mmCIF file of C-alpha atoms in Angstrom:
data_model
loop_
_atom_site.group_PDB
_atom_site.id
_atom_site.type_symbol
_atom_site.label_atom_id
_atom_site.label_comp_id
_atom_site.label_asym_id
_atom_site.label_seq_id
_atom_site.Cartn_x
_atom_site.Cartn_y
_atom_site.Cartn_z
ATOM 1 C CA UNK A 1 60.397 48.352 -4.489
ATOM 2 C CA UNK A 2 59.270 45.284 -5.432
ATOM 3 C CA UNK A 3 57.912 44.594 -2.238
ATOM 4 C CA UNK A 4 55.761 47.442 -1.726
ATOM 5 C CA UNK A 5 54.202 47.225 -5.306
ATOM 6 C CA UNK A 6 53.331 44.189 -4.478
ATOM 7 C CA UNK A 7 51.873 45.265 -1.144
ATOM 8 C CA UNK A 8 49.783 48.046 -3.090
ATOM 9 C CA UNK A 9 48.789 45.693 -5.212
ATOM 10 C CA UNK A 10 47.419 43.361 -2.911
ATOM 11 C CA UNK A 11 45.860 46.056 -1.331
ATOM 12 C CA UNK A 12 44.172 47.318 -4.396
ATOM 13 C CA UNK A 13 42.790 43.963 -5.278
ATOM 14 C CA UNK A 14 41.399 43.916 -1.915
ATOM 15 C CA UNK A 15 39.920 46.978 -2.150
ATOM 16 C CA UNK A 16 38.444 46.037 -5.512
ATOM 17 C CA UNK A 17 37.260 42.622 -3.847
ATOM 18 C CA UNK A 18 35.613 44.784 -1.370
ATOM 19 C CA UNK A 19 33.798 47.035 -3.539
ATOM 20 C CA UNK A 20 32.640 44.455 -6.290
ATOM 21 C CA UNK A 21 29.660 42.898 -5.696
ATOM 22 C CA UNK A 22 29.925 39.762 -3.740
ATOM 23 C CA UNK A 23 28.706 36.604 -5.015
ATOM 24 C CA UNK A 24 26.708 34.907 -1.995
ATOM 25 C CA UNK A 25 23.992 32.507 -3.702
ATOM 26 C CA UNK A 26 23.421 30.993 0.249
ATOM 27 C CA UNK A 27 22.484 34.277 1.673
ATOM 28 C CA UNK A 28 18.541 34.123 1.030
ATOM 29 C CA UNK A 29 18.678 30.679 3.083
ATOM 30 C CA UNK A 30 19.764 32.755 6.001
ATOM 31 C CA UNK A 31 17.278 32.671 8.955
ATOM 32 C CA UNK A 32 16.999 35.869 10.821
ATOM 33 C CA UNK A 33 14.927 35.779 14.086
ATOM 34 C CA UNK A 34 12.416 38.937 14.087
ATOM 35 C CA UNK A 35 11.192 38.370 17.614
ATOM 36 C CA UNK A 36 13.385 36.676 20.363
ATOM 37 C CA UNK A 37 11.448 34.307 22.421
ATOM 38 C CA UNK A 38 12.414 31.497 24.503
ATOM 39 C CA UNK A 39 10.261 30.720 27.650
ATOM 40 C CA UNK A 40 11.359 27.739 29.605
ATOM 41 C CA UNK A 41 14.453 27.459 27.430
ATOM 42 C CA UNK A 42 12.200 26.635 24.654
ATOM 43 C CA UNK A 43 13.080 28.735 21.361
ATOM 44 C CA UNK A 44 9.803 30.030 19.808
ATOM 45 C CA UNK A 45 11.176 33.077 18.054
ATOM 46 C CA UNK A 46 9.305 34.333 15.405
ATOM 47 C CA UNK A 47 11.998 33.705 12.365
ATOM 48 C CA UNK A 48 11.539 34.674 8.836
ATOM 49 C CA UNK A 49 10.866 31.115 8.409
ATOM 50 C CA UNK A 50 8.038 31.226 10.339
ATOM 51 C CA UNK A 51 6.655 34.573 8.806
ATOM 52 C CA UNK A 52 6.689 32.918 5.588
ATOM 53 C CA UNK A 53 5.069 29.574 6.661
ATOM 54 C CA UNK A 54 2.208 32.020 7.963
ATOM 55 C CA UNK A 55 1.950 33.466 4.830
ATOM 56 C CA UNK A 56 1.918 30.372 2.678
ATOM 57 C CA UNK A 57 -0.999 28.998 5.136
ATOM 58 C CA UNK A 58 -2.688 32.273 4.713
ATOM 59 C CA UNK A 59 -2.283 32.312 0.961
ATOM 60 C CA UNK A 60 -3.717 28.724 0.740
ATOM 61 C CA UNK A 61 -6.435 29.797 3.018
ATOM 62 C CA UNK A 62 -7.319 32.858 1.209
ATOM 63 C CA UNK A 63 -6.870 31.235 -2.115
ATOM 64 C CA UNK A 64 -9.455 28.874 -1.320
ATOM 65 C CA UNK A 65 -11.945 31.161 0.349
ATOM 66 C CA UNK A 66 -11.696 33.581 -2.922
ATOM 67 C CA UNK A 67 -12.254 30.392 -5.134
ATOM 68 C CA UNK A 68 -15.155 29.510 -3.116
ATOM 69 C CA UNK A 69 -16.714 32.833 -2.464
ATOM 70 C CA UNK A 70 -19.486 32.135 -4.633
ATOM 71 C CA UNK A 71 -19.507 28.318 -5.232
ATOM 72 C CA UNK A 72 -21.240 27.943 -8.763
ATOM 73 C CA UNK A 73 -22.739 24.453 -10.267
ATOM 74 C CA UNK A 74 -20.554 25.682 -13.509
ATOM 75 C CA UNK A 75 -17.487 26.489 -11.620
ATOM 76 C CA UNK A 76 -15.654 29.894 -12.795
ATOM 77 C CA UNK A 77 -11.886 30.027 -13.509
ATOM 78 C CA UNK A 78 -10.545 30.191 -10.256
ATOM 79 C CA UNK A 79 -13.213 27.583 -8.727
ATOM 80 C CA UNK A 80 -12.252 25.210 -11.475
ATOM 81 C CA UNK A 81 -8.402 25.456 -10.104
ATOM 82 C CA UNK A 82 -9.461 24.930 -6.602
ATOM 83 C CA UNK A 83 -11.606 22.089 -7.609
ATOM 84 C CA UNK A 84 -8.663 20.577 -9.886
ATOM 85 C CA UNK A 85 -6.574 20.743 -6.763
ATOM 86 C CA UNK A 86 -9.028 19.146 -4.479
ATOM 87 C CA UNK A 87 -9.887 16.329 -7.099
ATOM 88 C CA UNK A 88 -6.026 15.981 -7.622
ATOM 89 C CA UNK A 89 -5.383 15.139 -4.101
ATOM 90 C CA UNK A 90 -8.448 13.046 -4.135
ATOM 91 C CA UNK A 91 -7.008 11.050 -6.679
ATOM 92 C CA UNK A 92 -4.069 10.812 -5.053
ATOM 93 C CA UNK A 93 -5.623 9.411 -1.675
ATOM 94 C CA UNK A 94 -8.049 7.043 -3.656
ATOM 95 C CA UNK A 95 -5.199 5.544 -5.793
ATOM 96 C CA UNK A 96 -2.733 5.071 -2.817
ATOM 97 C CA UNK A 97 -4.505 4.523 0.309
ATOM 98 C CA UNK A 98 -7.985 3.465 -1.279
ATOM 99 C CA UNK A 99 -10.346 1.777 0.920
ATOM 100 C CA UNK A 100 -10.388 3.596 4.413
ATOM 101 C CA UNK A 101 -8.595 6.473 3.158
ATOM 102 C CA UNK A 102 -11.036 9.186 3.650
ATOM 103 C CA UNK A 103 -10.240 9.979 7.136
ATOM 104 C CA UNK A 104 -6.592 11.081 6.044
ATOM 105 C CA UNK A 105 -7.902 13.120 3.132
ATOM 106 C CA UNK A 106 -7.997 16.573 5.088
ATOM 107 C CA UNK A 107 -4.461 15.820 6.558
ATOM 108 C CA UNK A 108 -3.182 15.017 3.248
ATOM 109 C CA UNK A 109 -4.802 17.908 1.436
ATOM 110 C CA UNK A 110 -3.511 20.387 3.952
ATOM 111 C CA UNK A 111 0.204 18.949 3.929
ATOM 112 C CA UNK A 112 0.141 19.023 -0.099
ATOM 113 C CA UNK A 113 -1.155 22.600 -0.067
ATOM 114 C CA UNK A 114 1.170 23.530 2.865
ATOM 115 C CA UNK A 115 4.597 22.295 0.856
ATOM 116 C CA UNK A 116 3.378 23.341 -2.516
ATOM 117 C CA UNK A 117 2.750 27.011 -1.338
ATOM 118 C CA UNK A 118 5.980 27.085 0.820
ATOM 119 C CA UNK A 119 7.777 26.224 -2.257
ATOM 120 C CA UNK A 120 6.103 28.508 -4.569
ATOM 121 C CA UNK A 121 6.157 31.615 -2.263
ATOM 122 C CA UNK A 122 9.616 31.204 -1.917
ATOM 123 C CA UNK A 123 10.312 32.019 -5.559
ATOM 124 C CA UNK A 124 8.927 35.651 -4.619
ATOM 125 C CA UNK A 125 12.151 37.803 -4.799
ATOM 126 C CA UNK A 126 13.109 38.712 -1.267
ATOM 127 C CA UNK A 127 11.080 35.935 0.229
ATOM 128 C CA UNK A 128 12.222 32.962 2.270
ATOM 129 C CA UNK A 129 11.395 29.209 1.226
ATOM 130 C CA UNK A 130 10.572 27.735 4.415
ATOM 131 C CA UNK A 131 10.873 24.221 2.810
ATOM 132 C CA UNK A 132 14.506 24.971 2.255
ATOM 133 C CA UNK A 133 15.246 24.387 6.030
ATOM 134 C CA UNK A 134 15.838 20.939 6.818
ATOM 135 C CA UNK A 135 14.432 21.294 9.999
ATOM 136 C CA UNK A 136 11.018 22.167 8.874
ATOM 137 C CA UNK A 137 10.940 19.375 6.065
ATOM 138 C CA UNK A 138 12.096 16.765 8.733
ATOM 139 C CA UNK A 139 9.474 17.879 11.295
ATOM 140 C CA UNK A 140 6.836 17.251 8.515
ATOM 141 C CA UNK A 141 8.571 13.732 7.731
ATOM 142 C CA UNK A 142 8.762 12.821 11.065
ATOM 143 C CA UNK A 143 5.400 13.735 11.981
ATOM 144 C CA UNK A 144 4.290 11.541 9.359
ATOM 145 C CA UNK A 145 6.547 8.611 10.288
ATOM 146 C CA UNK A 146 5.358 8.620 13.616
ATOM 147 C CA UNK A 147 1.774 8.604 12.544
ATOM 148 C CA UNK A 148 2.408 5.792 10.655
ATOM 149 C CA UNK A 149 3.950 3.861 13.295
ATOM 150 C CA UNK A 150 1.226 4.989 15.501
ATOM 151 C CA UNK A 151 -1.583 3.924 12.919
ATOM 152 C CA UNK A 152 0.335 0.539 12.229
ATOM 153 C CA UNK A 153 0.264 -0.295 15.970
ATOM 154 C CA UNK A 154 -3.273 1.284 16.787
ATOM 155 C CA UNK A 155 -4.822 -0.985 13.685
ATOM 156 C CA UNK A 156 -3.063 -4.060 13.827
ATOM 157 C CA UNK A 157 -1.341 -4.096 17.482
ATOM 158 C CA UNK A 158 1.776 -6.158 17.711
ATOM 159 C CA UNK A 159 1.009 -7.743 14.167
ATOM 160 C CA UNK A 160 2.438 -4.689 12.829
ATOM 161 C CA UNK A 161 5.652 -5.636 13.587
ATOM 162 C CA UNK A 162 5.242 -8.563 11.017
ATOM 163 C CA UNK A 163 5.597 -5.567 8.450
ATOM 164 C CA UNK A 164 9.407 -6.047 8.862
ATOM 165 C CA UNK A 165 9.121 -9.627 7.925
ATOM 166 C CA UNK A 166 8.309 -9.934 4.213
ATOM 167 C CA UNK A 167 5.749 -12.366 3.604
ATOM 168 C CA UNK A 168 6.700 -15.997 1.779
ATOM 169 C CA UNK A 169 10.186 -15.782 3.000
ATOM 170 C CA UNK A 170 12.075 -18.812 3.986
ATOM 171 C CA UNK A 171 13.183 -18.807 7.765
ATOM 172 C CA UNK A 172 16.909 -18.990 6.680
ATOM 173 C CA UNK A 173 16.847 -15.367 4.938
ATOM 174 C CA UNK A 174 15.119 -13.799 7.736
ATOM 175 C CA UNK A 175 18.466 -12.482 9.521
ATOM 176 C CA UNK A 176 19.232 -11.148 6.015
ATOM 177 C CA UNK A 177 16.211 -9.362 5.515
ATOM 178 C CA UNK A 178 14.896 -7.887 8.508
ATOM 179 C CA UNK A 179 17.745 -5.596 8.915
ATOM 180 C CA UNK A 180 17.141 -4.492 5.302
ATOM 181 C CA UNK A 181 13.629 -3.891 6.148
ATOM 182 C CA UNK A 182 14.200 -2.065 9.380
ATOM 183 C CA UNK A 183 16.790 0.099 7.428
ATOM 184 C CA UNK A 184 14.539 0.722 4.502
ATOM 185 C CA UNK A 185 11.731 1.739 7.057
ATOM 186 C CA UNK A 186 14.382 4.121 8.814
ATOM 187 C CA UNK A 187 15.318 5.623 5.643
ATOM 188 C CA UNK A 188 11.863 6.761 5.115
ATOM 189 C CA UNK A 189 11.745 10.158 6.959
ATOM 190 C CA UNK A 190 15.073 10.799 5.800
ATOM 191 C CA UNK A 191 14.635 10.763 2.327
ATOM 192 C CA UNK A 192 11.301 12.265 2.534
ATOM 193 C CA UNK A 193 12.610 15.403 4.253
ATOM 194 C CA UNK A 194 16.028 15.479 2.305
ATOM 195 C CA UNK A 195 14.464 15.188 -1.000
ATOM 196 C CA UNK A 196 12.044 18.273 -0.408
ATOM 197 C CA UNK A 197 15.034 20.262 1.347
ATOM 198 C CA UNK A 198 17.698 19.572 -1.000
ATOM 199 C CA UNK A 199 15.718 20.303 -4.058
ATOM 200 C CA UNK A 200 14.441 23.359 -2.637
ATOM 201 C CA UNK A 201 18.128 24.469 -1.628
ATOM 202 C CA UNK A 202 19.527 23.683 -4.902
ATOM 203 C CA UNK A 203 17.140 24.978 -7.070
ATOM 204 C CA UNK A 204 16.775 28.471 -5.000
ATOM 205 C CA UNK A 205 20.817 28.534 -5.138
ATOM 206 C CA UNK A 206 21.036 28.287 -8.976
ATOM 207 C CA UNK A 207 18.740 30.796 -9.359
ATOM 208 C CA UNK A 208 20.654 33.059 -6.946
ATOM 209 C CA UNK A 209 23.785 32.406 -9.103
ATOM 210 C CA UNK A 210 22.129 32.940 -12.126
ATOM 211 C CA UNK A 211 20.862 36.310 -10.836
ATOM 212 C CA UNK A 212 23.980 37.272 -9.524
ATOM 213 C CA UNK A 213 25.652 36.700 -13.050
ATOM 214 C CA UNK A 214 22.882 38.619 -14.890
ATOM 215 C CA UNK A 215 23.132 41.727 -12.513
ATOM 216 C CA UNK A 216 26.920 42.063 -12.503
ATOM 217 C CA UNK A 217 28.110 41.052 -16.055
ATOM 218 C CA UNK A 218 28.209 43.667 -18.744
ATOM 219 C CA UNK A 219 25.074 43.586 -20.739
ATOM 220 C CA UNK A 220 27.097 41.953 -23.383
ATOM 221 C CA UNK A 221 26.907 38.920 -21.640
ATOM 222 C CA UNK A 222 24.571 39.361 -18.727
ATOM 223 C CA UNK A 223 21.492 38.563 -21.249
ATOM 224 C CA UNK A 224 22.295 34.720 -20.947
ATOM 225 C CA UNK A 225 22.126 34.056 -17.298
ATOM 226 C CA UNK A 226 18.956 36.365 -17.333
ATOM 227 C CA UNK A 227 17.158 34.266 -20.201
ATOM 228 C CA UNK A 228 18.378 31.149 -18.016
ATOM 229 C CA UNK A 229 16.994 32.402 -14.787
ATOM 230 C CA UNK A 230 13.727 32.933 -16.587
ATOM 231 C CA UNK A 231 13.318 29.586 -17.510
ATOM 232 C CA UNK A 232 14.562 28.303 -14.647
ATOM 233 C CA UNK A 233 12.353 29.889 -12.743
ATOM 234 C CA UNK A 234 9.585 28.099 -14.473
ATOM 235 C CA UNK A 235 11.422 24.846 -13.767
ATOM 236 C CA UNK A 236 11.596 25.838 -10.345
ATOM 237 C CA UNK A 237 7.758 26.411 -10.384
ATOM 238 C CA UNK A 238 7.575 22.820 -11.683
ATOM 239 C CA UNK A 239 10.081 21.528 -9.079
ATOM 240 C CA UNK A 240 8.195 23.055 -6.313
ATOM 241 C CA UNK A 241 4.774 21.057 -7.907
ATOM 242 C CA UNK A 242 6.549 17.680 -8.231
ATOM 243 C CA UNK A 243 8.268 17.957 -4.860
ATOM 244 C CA UNK A 244 4.858 18.574 -3.249
ATOM 245 C CA UNK A 245 3.500 16.061 -4.913
ATOM 246 C CA UNK A 246 6.175 13.378 -4.257
ATOM 247 C CA UNK A 247 5.591 14.364 -0.601
ATOM 248 C CA UNK A 248 1.774 14.211 -0.603
ATOM 249 C CA UNK A 249 2.205 10.541 -2.765
ATOM 250 C CA UNK A 250 4.643 9.075 -0.060
ATOM 251 C CA UNK A 251 2.503 10.160 2.724
ATOM 252 C CA UNK A 252 -0.043 8.133 1.128
ATOM 253 C CA UNK A 253 1.901 5.213 0.655
ATOM 254 C CA UNK A 254 3.194 5.193 4.277
ATOM 255 C CA UNK A 255 -0.023 5.461 5.606
ATOM 256 C CA UNK A 256 -1.366 2.633 3.503
ATOM 257 C CA UNK A 257 1.514 0.378 4.582
ATOM 258 C CA UNK A 258 0.236 0.917 8.038
ATOM 259 C CA UNK A 259 -3.411 0.407 7.283
ATOM 260 C CA UNK A 260 -2.958 -2.556 4.919
ATOM 261 C CA UNK A 261 -0.130 -4.881 5.862
ATOM 262 C CA UNK A 262 0.926 -6.904 3.078
ATOM 263 C CA UNK A 263 -0.990 -5.396 0.518
ATOM 264 C CA UNK B 1 -17.723 12.515 -1.677
ATOM 265 C CA UNK B 2 -19.187 9.684 0.210
ATOM 266 C CA UNK B 3 -20.758 6.458 -1.217
ATOM 267 C CA UNK B 4 -17.637 4.932 -2.966
ATOM 268 C CA UNK B 5 -14.468 5.863 -1.785
ATOM 269 C CA UNK B 6 -12.035 3.549 -3.379
ATOM 270 C CA UNK B 7 -13.393 3.744 -6.949
ATOM 271 C CA UNK B 8 -10.781 6.214 -8.713
ATOM 272 C CA UNK B 9 -12.755 9.539 -9.775
ATOM 273 C CA UNK B 10 -12.861 9.012 -13.229
ATOM 274 C CA UNK B 11 -16.592 9.731 -14.070
ATOM 275 C CA UNK B 12 -16.324 10.590 -17.825
ATOM 276 C CA UNK B 13 -20.028 10.645 -18.587
ATOM 277 C CA UNK B 14 -21.106 11.937 -15.151
ATOM 278 C CA UNK B 15 -23.605 14.877 -15.281
ATOM 279 C CA UNK B 16 -26.408 12.906 -16.977
ATOM 280 C CA UNK B 17 -27.116 11.253 -13.697
ATOM 281 C CA UNK B 18 -27.916 14.006 -11.995
ATOM 282 C CA UNK B 19 -27.950 12.453 -8.846
ATOM 283 C CA UNK B 20 -26.156 15.056 -6.385
ATOM 284 C CA UNK B 21 -25.873 18.560 -7.404
ATOM 285 C CA UNK B 22 -24.264 19.421 -4.283
ATOM 286 C CA UNK B 23 -21.093 16.871 -5.280
ATOM 287 C CA UNK B 24 -18.891 19.484 -7.124
ATOM 288 C CA UNK B 25 -16.210 16.831 -7.833
ATOM 289 C CA UNK B 26 -18.148 14.298 -10.094
ATOM 290 C CA UNK B 27 -19.534 17.180 -12.149
ATOM 291 C CA UNK B 28 -16.314 17.387 -13.997
ATOM 292 C CA UNK B 29 -13.940 14.866 -15.891
ATOM 293 C CA UNK B 30 -10.829 15.900 -14.732
ATOM 294 C CA UNK B 31 -8.143 14.026 -15.721
ATOM 295 C CA UNK B 32 -6.671 12.954 -12.004
ATOM 296 C CA UNK B 33 -2.587 12.207 -11.621
ATOM 297 C CA UNK B 34 -2.193 10.178 -15.120
ATOM 298 C CA UNK B 35 0.560 8.238 -13.939
ATOM 299 C CA UNK B 36 2.756 8.016 -16.654
ATOM 300 C CA UNK B 37 3.036 11.821 -17.568
ATOM 301 C CA UNK B 38 3.071 13.208 -14.013
ATOM 302 C CA UNK B 39 5.225 10.835 -12.021
ATOM 303 C CA UNK B 40 8.094 9.934 -14.234
ATOM 304 C CA UNK B 41 10.007 12.843 -12.723
ATOM 305 C CA UNK B 42 8.585 12.113 -9.402
ATOM 306 C CA UNK B 43 9.480 8.635 -9.388
ATOM 307 C CA UNK B 44 13.190 9.366 -10.305
ATOM 308 C CA UNK B 45 13.495 11.765 -7.471
ATOM 309 C CA UNK B 46 12.076 9.276 -5.236
ATOM 310 C CA UNK B 47 14.357 6.613 -6.485
ATOM 311 C CA UNK B 48 17.579 8.770 -6.645
ATOM 312 C CA UNK B 49 17.310 9.942 -3.002
ATOM 313 C CA UNK B 50 15.815 6.544 -1.420
ATOM 314 C CA UNK B 51 18.610 4.955 -2.594
ATOM 315 C CA UNK B 52 21.285 7.234 -1.391
ATOM 316 C CA UNK B 53 19.536 7.581 1.830
ATOM 317 C CA UNK B 54 19.103 3.929 2.378
ATOM 318 C CA UNK B 55 22.869 3.408 1.906
ATOM 319 C CA UNK B 56 23.895 6.332 4.497
ATOM 320 C CA UNK B 57 21.535 5.058 6.947
ATOM 321 C CA UNK B 58 22.701 1.559 6.691
ATOM 322 C CA UNK B 59 26.480 2.615 6.976
ATOM 323 C CA UNK B 60 25.475 5.175 9.843
ATOM 324 C CA UNK B 61 23.796 2.577 11.821
ATOM 325 C CA UNK B 62 26.848 0.163 11.367
ATOM 326 C CA UNK B 63 29.228 2.719 12.562
ATOM 327 C CA UNK B 64 27.452 3.213 15.720
ATOM 328 C CA UNK B 65 26.815 -0.092 16.191
ATOM 329 C CA UNK B 66 30.616 -0.683 15.826
ATOM 330 C CA UNK B 67 31.612 1.980 18.291
ATOM 331 C CA UNK B 68 28.959 0.333 20.890
ATOM 332 C CA UNK B 69 30.286 -3.172 20.174
ATOM 333 C CA UNK B 70 33.688 -2.065 19.746
ATOM 334 C CA UNK B 71 34.040 -4.404 16.291
ATOM 335 C CA UNK B 72 35.231 -1.983 13.779
ATOM 336 C CA UNK B 73 34.874 -2.248 10.937
ATOM 337 C CA UNK B 74 32.794 -5.348 10.764
ATOM 338 C CA UNK B 75 29.339 -3.781 11.579
ATOM 339 C CA UNK B 76 30.042 -0.660 9.245
ATOM 340 C CA UNK B 77 30.630 -3.016 6.388
ATOM 341 C CA UNK B 78 27.813 -5.176 6.828
ATOM 342 C CA UNK B 79 25.265 -2.882 7.612
ATOM 343 C CA UNK B 80 26.796 -0.855 4.647
ATOM 344 C CA UNK B 81 25.656 -3.541 2.640
ATOM 345 C CA UNK B 82 22.227 -4.015 4.051
ATOM 346 C CA UNK B 83 21.571 -0.371 3.481
ATOM 347 C CA UNK B 84 22.733 -0.790 -0.250
ATOM 348 C CA UNK B 85 20.523 -3.817 -0.561
ATOM 349 C CA UNK B 86 17.420 -1.637 1.326
ATOM 350 C CA UNK B 87 18.086 1.033 -1.151
ATOM 351 C CA UNK B 88 18.138 -1.087 -4.302
ATOM 352 C CA UNK B 89 14.797 -2.562 -2.691
ATOM 353 C CA UNK B 90 13.365 0.377 -2.555
ATOM 354 C CA UNK B 91 13.971 1.248 -6.050
ATOM 355 C CA UNK B 92 12.729 -1.986 -7.252
ATOM 356 C CA UNK B 93 9.403 -1.604 -5.104
ATOM 357 C CA UNK B 94 8.896 1.700 -6.359
ATOM 358 C CA UNK B 95 9.441 0.699 -9.904
ATOM 359 C CA UNK B 96 7.132 -2.333 -9.593
ATOM 360 C CA UNK B 97 4.575 -1.127 -7.247
ATOM 361 C CA UNK B 98 1.186 -0.170 -8.329
ATOM 362 C CA UNK B 99 2.123 3.262 -7.796
#
């Protein structure tokens, strides 16, 4: 008797659990392949990540096209925003690379707005945050990493290896400092990619949890998570900007380190 | 942009010079990246990840060196310390640098 009742209650609990909305805040990080393509064993499937990167690129493109559709000397509202963005990146490049930083401005500009719009389009409900995938951010970061190595060797030849030897150091300390320098150099792309990926993933997970609570709690309790989710969306917009900003600044810093040894 | 690249673009009283009307950027005194206001949070995030990642990278390097040289656990310990020092160094650099 006791057995059957417990069995029923377990069944009922399972049924209730199945019927209840399930909390799955990581659901929106699922990569779904829309078009499967793998020629020569190379997986170039079009996934939602890819599609949202395309959307971000298109958004940047059309934003600037639209902002500058009739460039005026006294800029309108959108043009002011676009110009402020331009000046902002130029300020970063000037400040962090300085002399000789001009050739890298287009790349840095593109990088900043790509990351920024990937972060921001990810906030649209139902969208996908491309920068919440480690592979995306790692690809960007490794690109920057190899670019900085290439630049270093291209500009300085083998003298670039002196990068790992801090100047003005007693020879006795070299075996200690060189591994440290190498580690901190190798840590660059990792920290660059992990920071962006982790911030995006964490923020969106929190948003997912908050939205879940505000959707499933009875009205008497749901206003609290809902209010939080509104506030947190604003925070997330800010975080998206800050992360793109850090990414850009560090790109400039790394390029600068390769261009000017021992600045 | 063209003539002076490295000078920070802070042209407060530009507009009177009227030299190059096609140069949109210099026309407006837009506050560019005030370091204190904007980078505070950014700097914090940089430091946090730099420190953790350097330590992890160091420990990972040590671990693989151990596997390679069959010298467990010495390389892991040594490189963990190296990584930690590298992390602190990165933080120090981020804090003291001109950035």
